[in-house]
Amino acid sequence: MIRHKAVYRGGSGEIVEKKSRFIANIKSVETVEEAQVYIEEMKKKYWDARHNCSAFSVGTEQVTTRCSDDGEPSGTAGKPILEVISGSGIHNIVVVVTRYFGGTLLGTGGLVRAYTDATRAGIENSDIVEKIPGRRVDIAMDYTDLGKLQYLLAQNEVLTEDTEYTDKVIIHALFPESDKEMLKKKITEATSGRVMTQEGEEVYFGTVYFKKLVGIPSDSITRYFTKRRIGCGLCNIR
Protein backbone atom coordinates (compact mmCIF):
# COMPACT_ATOMS: atom_id res chain seq x y z
CA MET A 1 0.00 0.00 0.00
CA ILE A 2 1.36 3.38 -0.98
CA ARG A 3 0.08 6.90 -0.56
CA HIS A 4 -1.53 8.10 -3.78
CA LYS A 5 -4.39 10.03 -5.34
CA ALA A 6 -7.48 8.41 -6.82
CA VAL A 7 -10.90 9.34 -8.18
CA TYR A 8 -13.56 9.33 -5.48
CA ARG A 9 -16.36 10.59 -7.71
CA GLY A 10 -15.83 11.05 -11.45
CA GLY A 11 -16.90 14.20 -13.23
CA SER A 12 -16.90 15.80 -16.65
CA GLY A 13 -15.63 18.98 -18.23
CA GLU A 14 -16.13 20.68 -21.56
CA ILE A 15 -14.23 23.26 -23.57
CA VAL A 16 -14.91 24.79 -26.99
CA GLU A 17 -12.08 25.52 -29.39
CA LYS A 18 -12.92 27.11 -32.77
CA LYS A 19 -16.44 25.64 -32.57
CA SER A 20 -15.17 22.13 -31.82
CA ARG A 21 -16.57 20.75 -28.55
CA PHE A 22 -14.27 18.67 -26.35
CA ILE A 23 -16.06 16.76 -23.56
CA ALA A 24 -13.96 14.93 -20.97
CA ASN A 25 -15.47 12.19 -18.79
CA ILE A 26 -13.61 10.77 -15.80
CA LYS A 27 -14.11 7.48 -13.95
CA SER A 28 -12.39 5.44 -11.27
CA VAL A 29 -11.37 1.94 -12.38
CA GLU A 30 -9.49 -0.91 -10.75
CA THR A 31 -8.60 -3.01 -13.81
CA VAL A 32 -7.69 -2.63 -17.47
CA GLU A 33 -10.94 -4.44 -18.34
CA GLU A 34 -13.01 -1.88 -16.42
CA ALA A 35 -11.24 0.94 -18.24
CA GLN A 36 -11.92 -0.67 -21.63
CA VAL A 37 -15.60 -1.20 -20.77
CA TYR A 38 -15.97 2.46 -19.83
CA ILE A 39 -14.30 3.61 -23.05
CA GLU A 40 -16.77 1.54 -25.04
CA GLU A 41 -19.66 2.95 -23.02
CA MET A 42 -18.57 6.49 -23.86
CA LYS A 43 -18.24 5.61 -27.54
CA LYS A 44 -21.82 4.33 -27.54
CA LYS A 45 -23.06 7.36 -25.63
CA TYR A 46 -21.36 9.76 -28.02
CA TRP A 47 -21.86 7.64 -31.12
CA ASP A 48 -22.36 10.71 -33.32
CA ALA A 49 -19.07 12.38 -32.35
CA ARG A 50 -16.07 12.54 -34.65
CA HIS A 51 -13.61 11.18 -32.08
CA ASN A 52 -13.63 9.52 -28.64
CA CYS A 53 -10.02 9.64 -27.52
CA SER A 54 -8.91 8.05 -24.28
CA ALA A 55 -6.20 7.17 -21.80
CA PHE A 56 -6.02 5.29 -18.53
CA SER A 57 -3.66 4.46 -15.70
CA VAL A 58 -4.33 1.32 -13.65
CA GLY A 59 -2.39 0.19 -10.58
CA THR A 60 -0.40 1.92 -7.86
CA GLU A 61 2.94 0.12 -7.78
CA GLN A 62 3.02 -1.69 -11.12
CA VAL A 63 1.18 0.80 -13.28
CA THR A 64 -0.38 -0.05 -16.66
CA THR A 65 -1.08 2.85 -19.01
CA ARG A 66 -2.59 3.02 -22.48
CA CYS A 67 -3.93 5.74 -24.72
CA SER A 68 -5.79 6.09 -28.02
CA ASP A 69 -6.00 8.91 -30.57
CA ASP A 70 -9.15 7.37 -32.11
CA GLY A 71 -8.47 8.79 -35.55
CA GLU A 72 -6.87 12.08 -34.54
CA PRO A 73 -3.31 12.68 -35.84
CA SER A 74 -0.84 10.49 -33.97
CA GLY A 75 0.21 11.90 -30.62
CA THR A 76 -2.28 14.78 -30.56
CA ALA A 77 -5.01 13.32 -28.32
CA GLY A 78 -4.32 10.15 -26.32
CA LYS A 79 -0.81 11.13 -25.33
CA PRO A 80 -1.76 14.60 -24.04
CA ILE A 81 -4.59 13.04 -22.02
CA LEU A 82 -2.19 10.50 -20.52
CA GLU A 83 0.37 13.20 -19.73
CA VAL A 84 -2.22 15.12 -17.73
CA ILE A 85 -3.09 11.93 -15.82
CA SER A 86 0.59 11.23 -15.09
CA GLY A 87 1.24 14.81 -14.05
CA SER A 88 -1.72 14.79 -11.67
CA GLY A 89 -0.45 11.79 -9.73
CA ILE A 90 -3.87 10.12 -9.94
CA HIS A 91 -3.97 6.32 -10.18
CA ASN A 92 -6.73 3.95 -11.29
CA ILE A 93 -8.37 6.45 -13.60
CA VAL A 94 -9.76 6.42 -17.12
CA VAL A 95 -10.42 9.56 -19.17
CA VAL A 96 -12.41 9.72 -22.40
CA VAL A 97 -12.41 13.00 -24.32
CA THR A 98 -15.10 13.26 -26.98
CA ARG A 99 -14.73 15.70 -29.86
CA TYR A 100 -17.55 17.13 -31.93
CA PHE A 101 -15.87 18.69 -34.95
CA GLY A 102 -16.71 22.35 -35.49
CA GLY A 103 -15.58 22.65 -39.06
CA THR A 104 -12.19 24.29 -38.48
CA LEU A 105 -8.92 22.37 -38.38
CA LEU A 106 -6.94 23.09 -35.22
CA GLY A 107 -3.52 21.85 -36.26
CA THR A 108 -1.24 19.66 -34.19
CA GLY A 109 -0.54 22.24 -31.50
CA GLY A 110 -4.19 23.23 -31.23
CA LEU A 111 -5.31 19.64 -30.79
CA VAL A 112 -2.74 18.96 -28.09
CA ARG A 113 -3.84 22.06 -26.17
CA ALA A 114 -7.52 21.26 -26.57
CA TYR A 115 -7.26 17.66 -25.35
CA THR A 116 -4.99 18.77 -22.51
CA ASP A 117 -7.36 21.53 -21.39
CA ALA A 118 -10.43 19.30 -21.66
CA THR A 119 -8.79 16.61 -19.51
CA ARG A 120 -7.84 19.16 -16.88
CA ALA A 121 -11.40 20.49 -16.86
CA GLY A 122 -12.76 16.99 -16.31
CA ILE A 123 -10.38 16.31 -13.42
CA GLU A 124 -11.17 19.70 -11.85
CA ASN A 125 -14.86 18.75 -11.87
CA SER A 126 -14.17 15.38 -10.24
CA ASP A 127 -13.70 14.61 -6.55
CA ILE A 128 -10.12 13.46 -6.05
CA VAL A 129 -9.13 11.65 -2.88
CA GLU A 130 -5.65 11.25 -1.47
CA LYS A 131 -5.45 7.72 -0.13
CA ILE A 132 -3.20 7.36 2.91
CA PRO A 133 -2.20 3.86 4.12
CA GLY A 134 -3.48 2.92 7.56
CA ARG A 135 -4.50 0.01 9.72
CA ARG A 136 -7.37 -1.00 11.98
CA VAL A 137 -6.21 -1.36 15.59
CA ASP A 138 -8.19 -2.78 18.52
CA ILE A 139 -7.36 -1.21 21.88
CA ALA A 140 -8.44 -3.27 24.90
CA MET A 141 -8.52 -1.76 28.41
CA ASP A 142 -10.16 -1.75 31.82
CA TYR A 143 -12.81 0.87 32.46
CA THR A 144 -10.40 2.79 34.70
CA ASP A 145 -8.22 3.62 31.67
CA LEU A 146 -11.05 4.61 29.32
CA GLY A 147 -11.08 8.34 30.03
CA LYS A 148 -7.31 8.64 29.67
CA LEU A 149 -7.34 6.71 26.37
CA GLN A 150 -10.22 8.72 24.93
CA TYR A 151 -8.36 11.93 25.74
CA LEU A 152 -5.11 10.62 24.21
CA LEU A 153 -6.85 9.50 21.01
CA ALA A 154 -8.68 12.82 20.69
CA GLN A 155 -5.46 14.78 21.19
CA ASN A 156 -3.80 12.81 18.39
CA GLU A 157 -6.86 13.03 16.08
CA VAL A 158 -7.23 9.25 15.98
CA LEU A 159 -10.47 8.14 14.37
CA THR A 160 -12.56 5.42 16.00
CA GLU A 161 -15.12 3.21 14.28
CA ASP A 162 -16.79 1.64 17.30
CA THR A 163 -16.42 0.92 21.03
CA GLU A 164 -17.42 -2.35 22.75
CA TYR A 165 -18.43 -2.34 26.41
CA THR A 166 -18.29 -5.78 28.07
CA ASP A 167 -16.10 -6.85 31.00
CA LYS A 168 -13.49 -4.72 29.29
CA VAL A 169 -13.64 -1.82 26.84
CA ILE A 170 -12.41 -2.35 23.28
CA ILE A 171 -11.97 0.69 21.05
CA HIS A 172 -11.81 -0.09 17.34
CA ALA A 173 -9.54 2.63 15.99
CA LEU A 174 -7.86 3.57 12.73
CA PHE A 175 -4.16 4.45 12.77
CA PRO A 176 -2.31 6.03 9.84
CA GLU A 177 0.55 3.67 8.98
CA SER A 178 3.11 6.46 9.40
CA ASP A 179 1.91 7.17 12.98
CA LYS A 180 1.11 3.63 14.07
CA GLU A 181 4.21 2.86 16.14
CA MET A 182 4.25 6.32 17.71
CA LEU A 183 0.61 5.97 18.77
CA LYS A 184 1.16 2.51 20.21
CA LYS A 185 4.13 3.85 22.20
CA LYS A 186 2.07 6.74 23.56
CA ILE A 187 -0.68 4.35 24.65
CA THR A 188 1.81 2.09 26.42
CA GLU A 189 3.49 5.00 28.20
CA ALA A 190 0.21 6.69 29.19
CA THR A 191 -1.14 3.51 30.81
CA SER A 192 2.09 1.97 32.09
CA GLY A 193 1.61 -0.96 29.75
CA ARG A 194 -1.84 -1.92 31.02
CA VAL A 195 -3.60 -1.37 27.70
CA MET A 196 -3.19 -3.89 24.88
CA THR A 197 -3.30 -3.13 21.15
CA GLN A 198 -3.94 -5.62 18.36
CA GLU A 199 -3.40 -4.77 14.70
CA GLY A 200 -6.03 -5.69 12.13
CA GLU A 201 -6.48 -5.27 8.39
CA GLU A 202 -4.91 -2.64 6.20
CA VAL A 203 -7.14 0.27 5.20
CA TYR A 204 -6.81 3.63 3.51
CA PHE A 205 -7.55 7.01 4.95
CA GLY A 206 -8.55 9.68 2.48
CA THR A 207 -9.36 13.36 2.26
CA VAL A 208 -11.75 15.04 -0.15
CA TYR A 209 -12.42 18.76 0.17
CA PHE A 210 -12.08 18.78 3.98
CA LYS A 211 -14.13 15.61 4.37
CA LYS A 212 -12.29 12.68 5.84
CA LEU A 213 -12.93 9.19 4.54
CA VAL A 214 -12.11 6.40 6.95
CA GLY A 215 -11.81 2.64 6.91
CA ILE A 216 -11.43 2.47 3.15
CA PRO A 217 -10.58 -1.10 2.05
CA SER A 218 -7.31 -1.24 0.16
CA ASP A 219 -9.04 -2.33 -3.05
CA SER A 220 -11.84 0.24 -3.13
CA ILE A 221 -13.23 3.48 -1.75
CA THR A 222 -16.41 3.32 0.29
CA ARG A 223 -18.50 6.30 1.21
CA TYR A 224 -17.81 6.85 4.89
CA PHE A 225 -17.44 10.38 6.23
CA THR A 226 -16.76 11.99 9.58
CA LYS A 227 -17.54 15.56 10.51
CA ARG A 228 -13.99 16.17 11.67
CA ARG A 229 -12.02 18.68 9.64
CA ILE A 230 -8.32 18.03 9.17
CA GLY A 231 -5.35 20.14 8.13
CA CYS A 232 -5.32 21.78 4.72
CA GLY A 233 -2.08 20.06 3.81
CA LEU A 234 -4.13 17.05 2.66
CA CYS A 235 -7.09 18.96 1.35
CA ASN A 236 -5.69 20.95 -1.52
CA ILE A 237 -6.25 18.38 -4.26
CA ARG A 238 -8.40 20.03 -6.90
mmCIF file of C-alpha atoms in Angstrom:
data_model
loop_
_atom_site.group_PDB
_atom_site.id
_atom_site.type_symbol
_atom_site.label_atom_id
_atom_site.label_comp_id
_atom_site.label_asym_id
_atom_site.label_seq_id
_atom_site.Cartn_x
_atom_site.Cartn_y
_atom_site.Cartn_z
ATOM 1 C CA MET A 1 0.000 0.000 0.000
ATOM 2 C CA ILE A 2 1.363 3.376 -0.985
ATOM 3 C CA ARG A 3 0.082 6.898 -0.560
ATOM 4 C CA HIS A 4 -1.527 8.098 -3.776
ATOM 5 C CA LYS A 5 -4.389 10.032 -5.340
ATOM 6 C CA ALA A 6 -7.483 8.410 -6.818
ATOM 7 C CA VAL A 7 -10.895 9.338 -8.179
ATOM 8 C CA TYR A 8 -13.560 9.326 -5.477
ATOM 9 C CA ARG A 9 -16.359 10.594 -7.713
ATOM 10 C CA GLY A 10 -15.832 11.049 -11.454
ATOM 11 C CA GLY A 11 -16.903 14.200 -13.232
ATOM 12 C CA SER A 12 -16.903 15.796 -16.646
ATOM 13 C CA GLY A 13 -15.633 18.982 -18.225
ATOM 14 C CA GLU A 14 -16.135 20.680 -21.559
ATOM 15 C CA ILE A 15 -14.231 23.257 -23.567
ATOM 16 C CA VAL A 16 -14.905 24.788 -26.994
ATOM 17 C CA GLU A 17 -12.077 25.524 -29.394
ATOM 18 C CA LYS A 18 -12.922 27.113 -32.767
ATOM 19 C CA LYS A 19 -16.441 25.636 -32.574
ATOM 20 C CA SER A 20 -15.174 22.126 -31.819
ATOM 21 C CA ARG A 21 -16.566 20.754 -28.548
ATOM 22 C CA PHE A 22 -14.274 18.667 -26.349
ATOM 23 C CA ILE A 23 -16.062 16.763 -23.559
ATOM 24 C CA ALA A 24 -13.960 14.927 -20.973
ATOM 25 C CA ASN A 25 -15.474 12.194 -18.786
ATOM 26 C CA ILE A 26 -13.606 10.771 -15.804
ATOM 27 C CA LYS A 27 -14.110 7.477 -13.951
ATOM 28 C CA SER A 28 -12.391 5.442 -11.269
ATOM 29 C CA VAL A 29 -11.372 1.943 -12.379
ATOM 30 C CA GLU A 30 -9.490 -0.911 -10.753
ATOM 31 C CA THR A 31 -8.598 -3.006 -13.814
ATOM 32 C CA VAL A 32 -7.695 -2.632 -17.473
ATOM 33 C CA GLU A 33 -10.938 -4.441 -18.340
ATOM 34 C CA GLU A 34 -13.009 -1.879 -16.416
ATOM 35 C CA ALA A 35 -11.244 0.937 -18.242
ATOM 36 C CA GLN A 36 -11.916 -0.666 -21.633
ATOM 37 C CA VAL A 37 -15.597 -1.197 -20.775
ATOM 38 C CA TYR A 38 -15.973 2.465 -19.828
ATOM 39 C CA ILE A 39 -14.303 3.608 -23.047
ATOM 40 C CA GLU A 40 -16.765 1.535 -25.043
ATOM 41 C CA GLU A 41 -19.660 2.952 -23.020
ATOM 42 C CA MET A 42 -18.574 6.494 -23.865
ATOM 43 C CA LYS A 43 -18.239 5.606 -27.536
ATOM 44 C CA LYS A 44 -21.819 4.334 -27.536
ATOM 45 C CA LYS A 45 -23.064 7.360 -25.628
ATOM 46 C CA TYR A 46 -21.360 9.764 -28.019
ATOM 47 C CA TRP A 47 -21.860 7.645 -31.117
ATOM 48 C CA ASP A 48 -22.365 10.710 -33.316
ATOM 49 C CA ALA A 49 -19.072 12.377 -32.352
ATOM 50 C CA ARG A 50 -16.065 12.536 -34.650
ATOM 51 C CA HIS A 51 -13.610 11.178 -32.077
ATOM 52 C CA ASN A 52 -13.634 9.517 -28.642
ATOM 53 C CA CYS A 53 -10.018 9.644 -27.521
ATOM 54 C CA SER A 54 -8.907 8.048 -24.277
ATOM 55 C CA ALA A 55 -6.202 7.173 -21.801
ATOM 56 C CA PHE A 56 -6.018 5.292 -18.530
ATOM 57 C CA SER A 57 -3.661 4.460 -15.700
ATOM 58 C CA VAL A 58 -4.329 1.316 -13.652
ATOM 59 C CA GLY A 59 -2.386 0.186 -10.583
ATOM 60 C CA THR A 60 -0.404 1.925 -7.863
ATOM 61 C CA GLU A 61 2.941 0.118 -7.776
ATOM 62 C CA GLN A 62 3.021 -1.693 -11.118
ATOM 63 C CA VAL A 63 1.178 0.803 -13.284
ATOM 64 C CA THR A 64 -0.383 -0.053 -16.658
ATOM 65 C CA THR A 65 -1.077 2.854 -19.006
ATOM 66 C CA ARG A 66 -2.591 3.017 -22.477
ATOM 67 C CA CYS A 67 -3.931 5.737 -24.723
ATOM 68 C CA SER A 68 -5.794 6.094 -28.025
ATOM 69 C CA ASP A 69 -5.996 8.914 -30.573
ATOM 70 C CA ASP A 70 -9.150 7.367 -32.109
ATOM 71 C CA GLY A 71 -8.475 8.792 -35.553
ATOM 72 C CA GLU A 72 -6.871 12.084 -34.545
ATOM 73 C CA PRO A 73 -3.312 12.683 -35.838
ATOM 74 C CA SER A 74 -0.844 10.492 -33.969
ATOM 75 C CA GLY A 75 0.207 11.902 -30.618
ATOM 76 C CA THR A 76 -2.284 14.784 -30.563
ATOM 77 C CA ALA A 77 -5.005 13.317 -28.320
ATOM 78 C CA GLY A 78 -4.324 10.148 -26.325
ATOM 79 C CA LYS A 79 -0.807 11.125 -25.329
ATOM 80 C CA PRO A 80 -1.757 14.596 -24.040
ATOM 81 C CA ILE A 81 -4.593 13.040 -22.018
ATOM 82 C CA LEU A 82 -2.190 10.499 -20.523
ATOM 83 C CA GLU A 83 0.371 13.199 -19.735
ATOM 84 C CA VAL A 84 -2.219 15.121 -17.727
ATOM 85 C CA ILE A 85 -3.087 11.928 -15.823
ATOM 86 C CA SER A 86 0.589 11.225 -15.094
ATOM 87 C CA GLY A 87 1.239 14.809 -14.046
ATOM 88 C CA SER A 88 -1.721 14.795 -11.670
ATOM 89 C CA GLY A 89 -0.450 11.786 -9.734
ATOM 90 C CA ILE A 90 -3.868 10.121 -9.940
ATOM 91 C CA HIS A 91 -3.971 6.324 -10.176
ATOM 92 C CA ASN A 92 -6.733 3.949 -11.292
ATOM 93 C CA ILE A 93 -8.367 6.454 -13.596
ATOM 94 C CA VAL A 94 -9.758 6.422 -17.123
ATOM 95 C CA VAL A 95 -10.420 9.563 -19.167
ATOM 96 C CA VAL A 96 -12.409 9.721 -22.404
ATOM 97 C CA VAL A 97 -12.408 12.999 -24.322
ATOM 98 C CA THR A 98 -15.104 13.262 -26.981
ATOM 99 C CA ARG A 99 -14.735 15.702 -29.860
ATOM 100 C CA TYR A 100 -17.552 17.133 -31.929
ATOM 101 C CA PHE A 101 -15.869 18.687 -34.949
ATOM 102 C CA GLY A 102 -16.708 22.347 -35.488
ATOM 103 C CA GLY A 103 -15.579 22.647 -39.061
ATOM 104 C CA THR A 104 -12.187 24.291 -38.479
ATOM 105 C CA LEU A 105 -8.919 22.371 -38.383
ATOM 106 C CA LEU A 106 -6.943 23.094 -35.221
ATOM 107 C CA GLY A 107 -3.523 21.846 -36.258
ATOM 108 C CA THR A 108 -1.242 19.658 -34.190
ATOM 109 C CA GLY A 109 -0.538 22.238 -31.499
ATOM 110 C CA GLY A 110 -4.187 23.232 -31.227
ATOM 111 C CA LEU A 111 -5.313 19.637 -30.793
ATOM 112 C CA VAL A 112 -2.741 18.958 -28.089
ATOM 113 C CA ARG A 113 -3.843 22.056 -26.168
ATOM 114 C CA ALA A 114 -7.521 21.259 -26.567
ATOM 115 C CA TYR A 115 -7.259 17.660 -25.349
ATOM 116 C CA THR A 116 -4.995 18.772 -22.508
ATOM 117 C CA ASP A 117 -7.356 21.531 -21.392
ATOM 118 C CA ALA A 118 -10.430 19.301 -21.657
ATOM 119 C CA THR A 119 -8.791 16.614 -19.512
ATOM 120 C CA ARG A 120 -7.840 19.162 -16.879
ATOM 121 C CA ALA A 121 -11.395 20.493 -16.863
ATOM 122 C CA GLY A 122 -12.761 16.990 -16.313
ATOM 123 C CA ILE A 123 -10.384 16.314 -13.423
ATOM 124 C CA GLU A 124 -11.171 19.699 -11.853
ATOM 125 C CA ASN A 125 -14.859 18.754 -11.870
ATOM 126 C CA SER A 126 -14.174 15.385 -10.242
ATOM 127 C CA ASP A 127 -13.696 14.613 -6.552
ATOM 128 C CA ILE A 128 -10.123 13.462 -6.053
ATOM 129 C CA VAL A 129 -9.126 11.651 -2.881
ATOM 130 C CA GLU A 130 -5.650 11.248 -1.467
ATOM 131 C CA LYS A 131 -5.451 7.716 -0.127
ATOM 132 C CA ILE A 132 -3.196 7.356 2.909
ATOM 133 C CA PRO A 133 -2.202 3.860 4.121
ATOM 134 C CA GLY A 134 -3.476 2.921 7.563
ATOM 135 C CA ARG A 135 -4.496 0.007 9.717
ATOM 136 C CA ARG A 136 -7.366 -1.004 11.976
ATOM 137 C CA VAL A 137 -6.208 -1.362 15.593
ATOM 138 C CA ASP A 138 -8.191 -2.782 18.517
ATOM 139 C CA ILE A 139 -7.365 -1.212 21.881
ATOM 140 C CA ALA A 140 -8.444 -3.272 24.904
ATOM 141 C CA MET A 141 -8.520 -1.761 28.407
ATOM 142 C CA ASP A 142 -10.157 -1.746 31.823
ATOM 143 C CA TYR A 143 -12.814 0.872 32.458
ATOM 144 C CA THR A 144 -10.398 2.788 34.696
ATOM 145 C CA ASP A 145 -8.224 3.618 31.666
ATOM 146 C CA LEU A 146 -11.048 4.608 29.320
ATOM 147 C CA GLY A 147 -11.075 8.339 30.026
ATOM 148 C CA LYS A 148 -7.313 8.640 29.666
ATOM 149 C CA LEU A 149 -7.342 6.707 26.373
ATOM 150 C CA GLN A 150 -10.223 8.723 24.933
ATOM 151 C CA TYR A 151 -8.363 11.928 25.736
ATOM 152 C CA LEU A 152 -5.113 10.622 24.214
ATOM 153 C CA LEU A 153 -6.848 9.496 21.014
ATOM 154 C CA ALA A 154 -8.675 12.822 20.686
ATOM 155 C CA GLN A 155 -5.457 14.784 21.193
ATOM 156 C CA ASN A 156 -3.803 12.806 18.392
ATOM 157 C CA GLU A 157 -6.860 13.030 16.078
ATOM 158 C CA VAL A 158 -7.228 9.250 15.981
ATOM 159 C CA LEU A 159 -10.472 8.144 14.369
ATOM 160 C CA THR A 160 -12.561 5.419 16.003
ATOM 161 C CA GLU A 161 -15.117 3.209 14.284
ATOM 162 C CA ASP A 162 -16.787 1.639 17.302
ATOM 163 C CA THR A 163 -16.425 0.920 21.026
ATOM 164 C CA GLU A 164 -17.417 -2.348 22.745
ATOM 165 C CA TYR A 165 -18.427 -2.342 26.413
ATOM 166 C CA THR A 166 -18.295 -5.775 28.071
ATOM 167 C CA ASP A 167 -16.104 -6.851 31.003
ATOM 168 C CA LYS A 168 -13.487 -4.716 29.294
ATOM 169 C CA VAL A 169 -13.637 -1.824 26.835
ATOM 170 C CA ILE A 170 -12.409 -2.349 23.280
ATOM 171 C CA ILE A 171 -11.972 0.690 21.050
ATOM 172 C CA HIS A 172 -11.805 -0.089 17.341
ATOM 173 C CA ALA A 173 -9.537 2.632 15.992
ATOM 174 C CA LEU A 174 -7.862 3.566 12.735
ATOM 175 C CA PHE A 175 -4.157 4.449 12.774
ATOM 176 C CA PRO A 176 -2.314 6.033 9.837
ATOM 177 C CA GLU A 177 0.551 3.673 8.982
ATOM 178 C CA SER A 178 3.107 6.464 9.403
ATOM 179 C CA ASP A 179 1.911 7.172 12.980
ATOM 180 C CA LYS A 180 1.114 3.627 14.075
ATOM 181 C CA GLU A 181 4.214 2.859 16.142
ATOM 182 C CA MET A 182 4.252 6.319 17.712
ATOM 183 C CA LEU A 183 0.615 5.969 18.774
ATOM 184 C CA LYS A 184 1.158 2.506 20.213
ATOM 185 C CA LYS A 185 4.127 3.849 22.202
ATOM 186 C CA LYS A 186 2.071 6.740 23.560
ATOM 187 C CA ILE A 187 -0.675 4.351 24.646
ATOM 188 C CA THR A 188 1.813 2.091 26.416
ATOM 189 C CA GLU A 189 3.489 5.005 28.199
ATOM 190 C CA ALA A 190 0.207 6.688 29.195
ATOM 191 C CA THR A 191 -1.142 3.509 30.806
ATOM 192 C CA SER A 192 2.094 1.970 32.089
ATOM 193 C CA GLY A 193 1.614 -0.962 29.748
ATOM 194 C CA ARG A 194 -1.839 -1.920 31.018
ATOM 195 C CA VAL A 195 -3.596 -1.370 27.697
ATOM 196 C CA MET A 196 -3.194 -3.893 24.881
ATOM 197 C CA THR A 197 -3.301 -3.126 21.153
ATOM 198 C CA GLN A 198 -3.935 -5.620 18.359
ATOM 199 C CA GLU A 199 -3.400 -4.766 14.698
ATOM 200 C CA GLY A 200 -6.032 -5.695 12.132
ATOM 201 C CA GLU A 201 -6.476 -5.274 8.390
ATOM 202 C CA GLU A 202 -4.913 -2.637 6.199
ATOM 203 C CA VAL A 203 -7.136 0.273 5.201
ATOM 204 C CA TYR A 204 -6.811 3.628 3.507
ATOM 205 C CA PHE A 205 -7.551 7.009 4.949
ATOM 206 C CA GLY A 206 -8.548 9.681 2.485
ATOM 207 C CA THR A 207 -9.364 13.357 2.263
ATOM 208 C CA VAL A 208 -11.751 15.044 -0.146
ATOM 209 C CA TYR A 209 -12.425 18.764 0.175
ATOM 210 C CA PHE A 210 -12.076 18.782 3.982
ATOM 211 C CA LYS A 211 -14.134 15.606 4.369
ATOM 212 C CA LYS A 212 -12.294 12.676 5.844
ATOM 213 C CA LEU A 213 -12.934 9.188 4.535
ATOM 214 C CA VAL A 214 -12.111 6.396 6.947
ATOM 215 C CA GLY A 215 -11.811 2.644 6.905
ATOM 216 C CA ILE A 216 -11.427 2.466 3.148
ATOM 217 C CA PRO A 217 -10.580 -1.097 2.054
ATOM 218 C CA SER A 218 -7.311 -1.239 0.163
ATOM 219 C CA ASP A 219 -9.041 -2.334 -3.046
ATOM 220 C CA SER A 220 -11.844 0.235 -3.129
ATOM 221 C CA ILE A 221 -13.226 3.478 -1.745
ATOM 222 C CA THR A 222 -16.408 3.317 0.294
ATOM 223 C CA ARG A 223 -18.504 6.300 1.206
ATOM 224 C CA TYR A 224 -17.806 6.850 4.888
ATOM 225 C CA PHE A 225 -17.443 10.376 6.231
ATOM 226 C CA THR A 226 -16.758 11.992 9.576
ATOM 227 C CA LYS A 227 -17.537 15.556 10.510
ATOM 228 C CA ARG A 228 -13.991 16.171 11.674
ATOM 229 C CA ARG A 229 -12.020 18.682 9.638
ATOM 230 C CA ILE A 230 -8.321 18.033 9.173
ATOM 231 C CA GLY A 231 -5.348 20.143 8.127
ATOM 232 C CA CYS A 232 -5.319 21.783 4.722
ATOM 233 C CA GLY A 233 -2.079 20.060 3.812
ATOM 234 C CA LEU A 234 -4.129 17.052 2.663
ATOM 235 C CA CYS A 235 -7.086 18.955 1.345
ATOM 236 C CA ASN A 236 -5.688 20.955 -1.525
ATOM 237 C CA ILE A 237 -6.249 18.378 -4.260
ATOM 238 C CA ARG A 238 -8.401 20.026 -6.903
#
